[in-house]
mmCIF file of C-alpha atoms in Angstrom:
data_model
loop_
_atom_site.group_PDB
_atom_site.id
_atom_site.type_symbol
_atom_site.label_atom_id
_atom_site.label_comp_id
_atom_site.label_asym_id
_atom_site.label_seq_id
_atom_site.Cartn_x
_atom_site.Cartn_y
_atom_site.Cartn_z
ATOM 1 C CA MET E 1 -5.301 21.089 18.807
ATOM 2 C CA ASP E 2 -8.681 22.810 18.998
ATOM 3 C CA LEU E 3 -8.500 23.008 15.249
ATOM 4 C CA LEU E 4 -9.174 19.194 15.161
ATOM 5 C CA PHE E 5 -12.721 19.756 16.330
ATOM 6 C CA GLU E 6 -13.689 22.421 13.751
ATOM 7 C CA PRO E 7 -16.158 21.128 11.153
ATOM 8 C CA SER E 8 -14.019 22.438 8.242
ATOM 9 C CA THR E 9 -11.037 20.459 9.504
ATOM 10 C CA TRP E 10 -13.034 17.223 9.789
ATOM 11 C CA ALA E 11 -14.429 17.816 6.304
ATOM 12 C CA ILE E 12 -10.932 18.192 4.865
ATOM 13 C CA LEU E 13 -9.726 15.027 6.610
ATOM 14 C CA ALA E 14 -12.791 13.198 5.371
ATOM 15 C CA GLY E 15 -12.159 14.206 1.778
ATOM 16 C CA ILE E 16 -8.486 13.329 1.940
ATOM 17 C CA GLY E 17 -9.327 10.017 3.551
ATOM 18 C CA LEU E 18 -11.829 9.234 0.780
ATOM 19 C CA LEU E 19 -9.373 10.125 -1.992
ATOM 20 C CA ALA E 20 -6.487 8.309 -0.323
ATOM 21 C CA GLY E 21 -8.581 5.131 -0.008
ATOM 22 C CA PHE E 22 -9.543 5.331 -3.680
ATOM 23 C CA ILE E 23 -5.925 5.721 -4.748
ATOM 24 C CA ASP E 24 -4.754 2.949 -2.448
ATOM 25 C CA ALA E 25 -7.221 0.462 -3.840
ATOM 26 C CA ILE E 26 -5.868 0.991 -7.370
ATOM 27 C CA ALA E 27 -2.158 1.765 -7.115
ATOM 28 C CA GLY E 28 -1.166 2.336 -3.522
ATOM 29 C CA GLY E 29 0.263 5.600 -2.238
ATOM 30 C CA GLY E 30 -2.707 7.042 -0.392
ATOM 31 C CA GLY E 31 -0.311 7.794 2.526
ATOM 32 C CA LEU E 32 1.170 10.559 0.473
ATOM 33 C CA LEU E 33 -2.107 12.400 0.957
ATOM 34 C CA SER E 34 -3.057 11.394 4.442
ATOM 35 C CA ILE E 35 0.325 11.683 6.232
ATOM 36 C CA PRO E 36 0.952 15.343 5.161
ATOM 37 C CA ALA E 37 -2.638 16.160 6.211
ATOM 38 C CA LEU E 38 -1.964 14.734 9.680
ATOM 39 C CA LEU E 39 1.324 16.580 9.979
ATOM 40 C CA ALA E 40 -0.416 19.829 9.013
ATOM 41 C CA LEU E 41 -2.630 19.422 12.106
ATOM 42 C CA GLY E 42 0.422 19.657 14.259
ATOM 43 C CA ILE E 43 0.730 16.010 15.042
ATOM 44 C CA ASN E 44 4.287 14.821 15.608
ATOM 45 C CA PRO E 45 5.744 12.622 12.801
ATOM 46 C CA HIS E 46 5.768 9.293 14.675
ATOM 47 C CA THR E 47 2.197 9.743 15.785
ATOM 48 C CA ALA E 48 1.231 10.783 12.307
ATOM 49 C CA LEU E 49 2.680 7.551 10.897
ATOM 50 C CA GLY E 50 0.934 5.464 13.564
ATOM 51 C CA THR E 51 -2.391 7.221 13.032
ATOM 52 C CA ASN E 52 -2.121 6.764 9.310
ATOM 53 C CA LYS E 53 -1.513 3.027 9.811
ATOM 54 C CA LEU E 54 -4.767 2.839 11.746
ATOM 55 C CA ALA E 55 -6.677 4.607 9.012
ATOM 56 C CA ALA E 56 -4.927 2.635 6.280
ATOM 57 C CA CYS E 57 -6.019 -0.620 7.857
ATOM 58 C CA PHE E 58 -9.641 0.243 7.143
ATOM 59 C CA GLY E 59 -8.957 1.017 3.533
ATOM 60 C CA SER E 60 -6.642 -1.925 2.799
ATOM 61 C CA SER E 61 -8.933 -4.439 4.515
ATOM 62 C CA THR E 62 -11.946 -3.226 2.590
ATOM 63 C CA ALA E 63 -10.174 -3.343 -0.714
ATOM 64 C CA ALA E 64 -8.750 -6.787 0.045
ATOM 65 C CA TYR E 65 -12.156 -8.130 1.014
ATOM 66 C CA THR E 66 -13.668 -6.681 -2.191
ATOM 67 C CA TYR E 67 -11.112 -8.453 -4.338
ATOM 68 C CA TYR E 68 -11.612 -11.604 -2.335
ATOM 69 C CA LYS E 69 -15.350 -11.610 -2.757
ATOM 70 C CA GLN E 70 -14.844 -11.353 -6.529
ATOM 71 C CA ASN E 71 -12.634 -14.421 -6.447
ATOM 72 C CA LEU E 72 -9.546 -12.367 -7.302
ATOM 73 C CA PHE E 73 -7.558 -13.350 -4.242
ATOM 74 C CA THR E 74 -7.230 -16.843 -2.692
ATOM 75 C CA PRO E 75 -5.631 -16.639 0.838
ATOM 76 C CA GLN E 76 -4.729 -20.337 0.912
ATOM 77 C CA LEU E 77 -2.231 -19.873 -1.911
ATOM 78 C CA TRP E 78 -0.308 -17.182 -0.046
ATOM 79 C CA TYR E 79 0.299 -18.524 3.418
ATOM 80 C CA TYR E 80 4.043 -18.020 3.426
ATOM 81 C CA THR E 81 3.679 -14.593 1.874
ATOM 82 C CA PHE E 82 1.500 -13.569 4.831
ATOM 83 C CA ILE E 83 4.147 -14.826 7.263
ATOM 84 C CA ALA E 84 6.995 -13.192 5.384
ATOM 85 C CA THR E 85 5.201 -9.934 5.128
ATOM 86 C CA PHE E 86 4.350 -10.038 8.835
ATOM 87 C CA PHE E 87 7.954 -10.528 9.935
ATOM 88 C CA GLY E 88 9.220 -8.028 7.358
ATOM 89 C CA ALA E 89 6.820 -5.344 8.699
ATOM 90 C CA ILE E 90 7.952 -5.973 12.240
ATOM 91 C CA ALA E 91 11.616 -5.626 11.303
ATOM 92 C CA GLY E 92 11.016 -2.519 9.238
ATOM 93 C CA THR E 93 8.888 -0.688 11.830
ATOM 94 C CA PHE E 94 11.484 -1.227 14.548
ATOM 95 C CA ILE E 95 14.495 -0.392 12.403
ATOM 96 C CA VAL E 96 13.051 2.849 11.040
ATOM 97 C CA SER E 97 13.293 4.345 14.574
ATOM 98 C CA LEU E 98 16.962 3.346 14.820
ATOM 99 C CA ILE E 99 18.584 4.606 11.615
ATOM 100 C CA ASP E 100 18.798 7.714 9.500
ATOM 101 C CA SER E 101 16.359 7.318 6.627
ATOM 102 C CA ARG E 102 17.364 10.449 4.689
ATOM 103 C CA TRP E 103 19.141 8.397 2.059
ATOM 104 C CA LEU E 104 15.957 6.491 1.381
ATOM 105 C CA GLU E 105 14.013 9.693 0.917
ATOM 106 C CA LYS E 106 16.223 10.621 -1.991
ATOM 107 C CA LEU E 107 16.428 7.173 -3.508
ATOM 108 C CA LEU E 108 12.760 6.391 -3.285
ATOM 109 C CA PRO E 109 11.520 8.759 -6.055
ATOM 110 C CA LEU E 110 13.990 7.217 -8.464
ATOM 111 C CA MET E 111 12.747 3.689 -7.647
ATOM 112 C CA ILE E 112 9.107 4.629 -8.182
ATOM 113 C CA MET E 113 9.882 6.491 -11.432
ATOM 114 C CA ILE E 114 11.590 3.319 -12.659
ATOM 115 C CA ILE E 115 8.402 1.358 -11.942
ATOM 116 C CA ALA E 116 6.342 3.872 -13.906
ATOM 117 C CA ILE E 117 8.700 3.847 -16.900
ATOM 118 C CA TYR E 118 8.917 0.061 -16.766
ATOM 119 C CA THR E 119 5.131 -0.225 -16.785
ATOM 120 C CA LEU E 120 4.821 2.294 -19.599
ATOM 121 C CA LEU E 121 7.425 0.689 -21.902
ATOM 122 C CA LYS E 122 6.934 -3.040 -21.221
ATOM 123 C CA PRO E 123 3.713 -4.312 -22.714
ATOM 124 C CA ASN E 124 3.362 -7.227 -20.247
ATOM 125 C CA ALA E 125 4.315 -5.247 -17.123
ATOM 126 C CA MET E 126 0.636 -5.296 -16.046
ATOM 127 C CA GLY E 127 -0.181 -8.769 -17.333
ATOM 128 C CA CYS E 128 -1.270 -10.192 -20.633
ATOM 129 C CA ASN E 129 -3.893 -12.638 -21.855
ATOM 130 C CA THR E 130 -1.657 -15.625 -21.311
ATOM 131 C CA PHE E 131 -1.261 -14.925 -17.587
ATOM 132 C CA THR E 132 -3.583 -17.164 -15.549
ATOM 133 C CA PRO E 133 -4.417 -17.318 -11.783
ATOM 134 C CA LEU E 134 -2.303 -19.716 -9.750
ATOM 135 C CA LYS E 135 -3.909 -23.033 -8.908
ATOM 136 C CA GLN E 136 -1.114 -24.116 -6.546
ATOM 137 C CA PRO E 137 0.830 -21.992 -4.103
ATOM 138 C CA ALA E 138 4.093 -20.465 -5.332
ATOM 139 C CA SER E 139 7.221 -21.938 -3.828
ATOM 140 C CA LYS E 140 8.124 -20.983 -0.223
ATOM 141 C CA ILE E 141 11.283 -19.377 -1.436
ATOM 142 C CA LYS E 142 9.474 -17.154 -3.982
ATOM 143 C CA GLN E 143 6.903 -16.164 -1.409
ATOM 144 C CA TRP E 144 9.533 -15.201 1.182
ATOM 145 C CA LEU E 145 11.651 -13.328 -1.384
ATOM 146 C CA GLN E 146 8.674 -11.142 -2.234
ATOM 147 C CA GLY E 147 6.887 -10.894 1.086
ATOM 148 C CA PHE E 148 9.736 -10.142 3.499
ATOM 149 C CA PRO E 149 11.378 -7.148 1.630
ATOM 150 C CA LEU E 150 7.960 -5.627 0.752
ATOM 151 C CA GLY E 151 6.742 -6.063 4.268
ATOM 152 C CA PHE E 152 9.973 -4.545 5.576
ATOM 153 C CA TYR E 153 9.643 -1.616 3.213
ATOM 154 C CA ASP E 154 6.044 -0.890 4.247
ATOM 155 C CA GLY E 155 7.079 -0.938 7.922
ATOM 156 C CA PHE E 156 10.172 1.123 7.280
ATOM 157 C CA ALA E 157 8.802 3.712 4.803
ATOM 158 C CA GLY E 158 5.608 2.854 3.033
ATOM 159 C CA PRO E 159 4.967 5.201 0.049
ATOM 160 C CA GLY E 160 4.342 3.234 -3.131
ATOM 161 C CA THR E 161 4.180 -0.223 -1.398
ATOM 162 C CA GLY E 162 0.966 -1.092 -3.291
ATOM 163 C CA ALA E 163 2.626 -0.278 -6.572
ATOM 164 C CA PHE E 164 5.604 -2.479 -5.717
ATOM 165 C CA TRP E 165 3.304 -5.363 -4.829
ATOM 166 C CA THR E 166 1.232 -5.026 -8.018
ATOM 167 C CA ILE E 167 4.162 -4.925 -10.414
ATOM 168 C CA THR E 168 6.225 -7.633 -8.659
ATOM 169 C CA SER E 169 3.221 -9.948 -8.402
ATOM 170 C CA THR E 170 2.441 -9.625 -12.113
ATOM 171 C CA THR E 171 6.071 -10.058 -13.181
ATOM 172 C CA TYR E 172 7.226 -12.537 -10.500
ATOM 173 C CA HIS E 173 4.167 -14.860 -10.429
ATOM 174 C CA LYS E 174 2.729 -14.068 -13.883
ATOM 175 C CA LEU E 175 -0.573 -13.190 -12.288
ATOM 176 C CA PRO E 176 -3.381 -11.414 -14.164
ATOM 177 C CA LEU E 177 -3.514 -7.803 -13.180
ATOM 178 C CA LEU E 178 -6.688 -7.913 -11.043
ATOM 179 C CA HIS E 179 -5.291 -10.869 -9.118
ATOM 180 C CA SER E 180 -2.055 -8.921 -8.540
ATOM 181 C CA CYS E 181 -4.169 -6.058 -7.177
ATOM 182 C CA GLY E 182 -5.968 -8.455 -4.902
ATOM 183 C CA LEU E 183 -2.722 -9.836 -3.535
ATOM 184 C CA ALA E 184 -1.317 -6.315 -3.133
ATOM 185 C CA ARG E 185 -4.250 -5.145 -1.101
ATOM 186 C CA ALA E 186 -4.220 -8.227 1.208
ATOM 187 C CA MET E 187 -0.497 -7.888 1.877
ATOM 188 C CA THR E 188 -0.548 -4.159 2.506
ATOM 189 C CA PHE E 189 -3.324 -4.810 5.052
ATOM 190 C CA THR E 190 -1.056 -7.371 6.716
ATOM 191 C CA SER E 191 1.873 -4.955 6.945
ATOM 192 C CA ASN E 192 -0.325 -2.059 7.950
ATOM 193 C CA LEU E 193 -1.937 -4.040 10.834
ATOM 194 C CA THR E 194 1.416 -5.367 11.999
ATOM 195 C CA SER E 195 2.976 -1.859 12.069
ATOM 196 C CA LEU E 196 -0.201 -0.506 13.759
ATOM 197 C CA VAL E 197 0.139 -2.946 16.681
ATOM 198 C CA ILE E 198 3.724 -1.725 17.260
ATOM 199 C CA PHE E 199 2.724 1.920 17.048
ATOM 200 C CA LEU E 200 -0.144 1.321 19.507
ATOM 201 C CA THR E 201 2.231 -0.400 21.896
ATOM 202 C CA LEU E 202 4.512 2.647 21.710
ATOM 203 C CA GLY E 203 1.587 4.985 22.296
ATOM 204 C CA GLN E 204 2.035 6.727 18.952
ATOM 205 C CA VAL E 205 -1.515 6.571 17.546
ATOM 206 C CA ASN E 206 -4.332 9.186 17.703
ATOM 207 C CA VAL E 207 -7.213 6.751 17.815
ATOM 208 C CA ILE E 208 -10.054 9.231 17.292
ATOM 209 C CA ILE E 209 -8.508 10.815 14.175
ATOM 210 C CA GLY E 210 -7.359 7.438 12.879
ATOM 211 C CA LEU E 211 -10.795 5.920 13.154
ATOM 212 C CA SER E 212 -12.450 8.984 11.543
ATOM 213 C CA MET E 213 -10.071 8.969 8.568
ATOM 214 C CA GLY E 214 -10.259 5.216 8.422
ATOM 215 C CA LEU E 215 -14.025 5.177 7.837
ATOM 216 C CA CYS E 216 -13.578 7.566 4.919
ATOM 217 C CA MET E 217 -10.690 5.434 3.529
ATOM 218 C CA MET E 218 -12.884 2.395 3.794
ATOM 219 C CA LEU E 219 -15.507 4.013 1.561
ATOM 220 C CA GLY E 220 -12.852 5.283 -0.891
ATOM 221 C CA SER E 221 -11.217 1.880 -1.120
ATOM 222 C CA PHE E 222 -14.548 0.177 -1.743
ATOM 223 C CA ILE E 223 -15.242 2.608 -4.625
ATOM 224 C CA GLY E 224 -11.691 2.252 -5.957
ATOM 225 C CA ALA E 225 -11.645 -1.526 -5.855
ATOM 226 C CA ARG E 226 -15.085 -1.823 -7.520
ATOM 227 C CA THR E 227 -14.035 0.651 -10.195
ATOM 228 C CA ALA E 228 -10.873 -1.281 -10.943
ATOM 229 C CA ILE E 229 -12.749 -4.633 -11.118
ATOM 230 C CA LYS E 230 -15.485 -3.146 -13.347
ATOM 231 C CA PHE E 231 -13.246 -1.446 -15.899
ATOM 232 C CA GLY E 232 -10.233 -3.738 -15.689
ATOM 233 C CA VAL E 233 -6.838 -3.229 -17.289
ATOM 234 C CA GLN E 234 -8.102 -0.467 -19.582
ATOM 235 C CA PHE E 235 -8.748 1.692 -16.548
ATOM 236 C CA ILE E 236 -6.004 0.399 -14.195
ATOM 237 C CA ARG E 237 -3.047 0.761 -16.562
ATOM 238 C CA PRO E 238 -3.366 4.473 -17.273
ATOM 239 C CA ALA E 239 -4.555 5.222 -13.745
ATOM 240 C CA PHE E 240 -1.705 3.231 -12.271
ATOM 241 C CA ILE E 241 0.992 4.931 -14.360
ATOM 242 C CA THR E 242 -0.480 8.437 -13.676
ATOM 243 C CA LEU E 243 -0.692 7.861 -9.933
ATOM 244 C CA VAL E 244 2.721 6.332 -9.702
ATOM 245 C CA LEU E 245 4.299 9.262 -11.555
ATOM 246 C CA LEU E 246 2.474 11.721 -9.271
ATOM 247 C CA ILE E 247 3.702 9.777 -6.235
ATOM 248 C CA ALA E 248 7.261 9.927 -7.564
ATOM 249 C CA ALA E 249 6.993 13.658 -8.229
ATOM 250 C CA LYS E 250 5.656 14.335 -4.773
ATOM 251 C CA LEU E 251 8.497 12.329 -3.176
ATOM 252 C CA ALA E 252 11.114 13.963 -5.387
ATOM 253 C CA TRP E 253 9.851 17.435 -4.450
ATOM 254 C CA ASP E 254 9.963 16.614 -0.739
ATOM 255 C CA ALA E 255 13.411 15.083 -0.898
ATOM 256 C CA TRP E 256 15.247 17.274 -3.316
ATOM 257 C CA VAL E 257 13.661 20.732 -3.394
#
């Protein structure tokens, strides 16, 4: 583990953290960069997942706060979504240690590819001019039906969670795209933090590395969120589709090749 303290290693981790945070703030999937980097350092898989959750909390909280400050996310409207995501993440994090997840590794690329194709072919997949922000909370049932499975998935696996949140929020609640991004970042922070507490309890977090990468993810997330807000759908749509396709390709390569 001496490699961890070499300047070149820290520089690589910093760069990966910055890029992962930027990607997460727009489309999600930054863990596809950070987790392999942690594994390459010789960290065991469970500790790599726990350490990544610590780092990801910095990025997702920064992005969520940025969207909130721009009035693109209203926490009071999503009370039950927070609760559902919280319980879903708890269930997913515990269950992943009990079952064989190899089937999911092969299915996941197909699911994410479907998201990309759906976004590419359906004009309103990322919102349209008639979509307006919610003034009243969505029904409890709708919030639970979205929050629990996505929280469970983030606790259980994780890759592409932000993409799932963005698309389902736009389609399910008819939210404008930037508001869907704000909701996605807030809920991924919720599930990241919930899973992190469990990993900490199990002693499966390298705090020093997680904090170091987290600071870089924080900066990357701030830049990514501000970029998305500034350039809007004209930037997010092509960036989202490109990133989601790359995520699917990476997952497919790992699972099938």
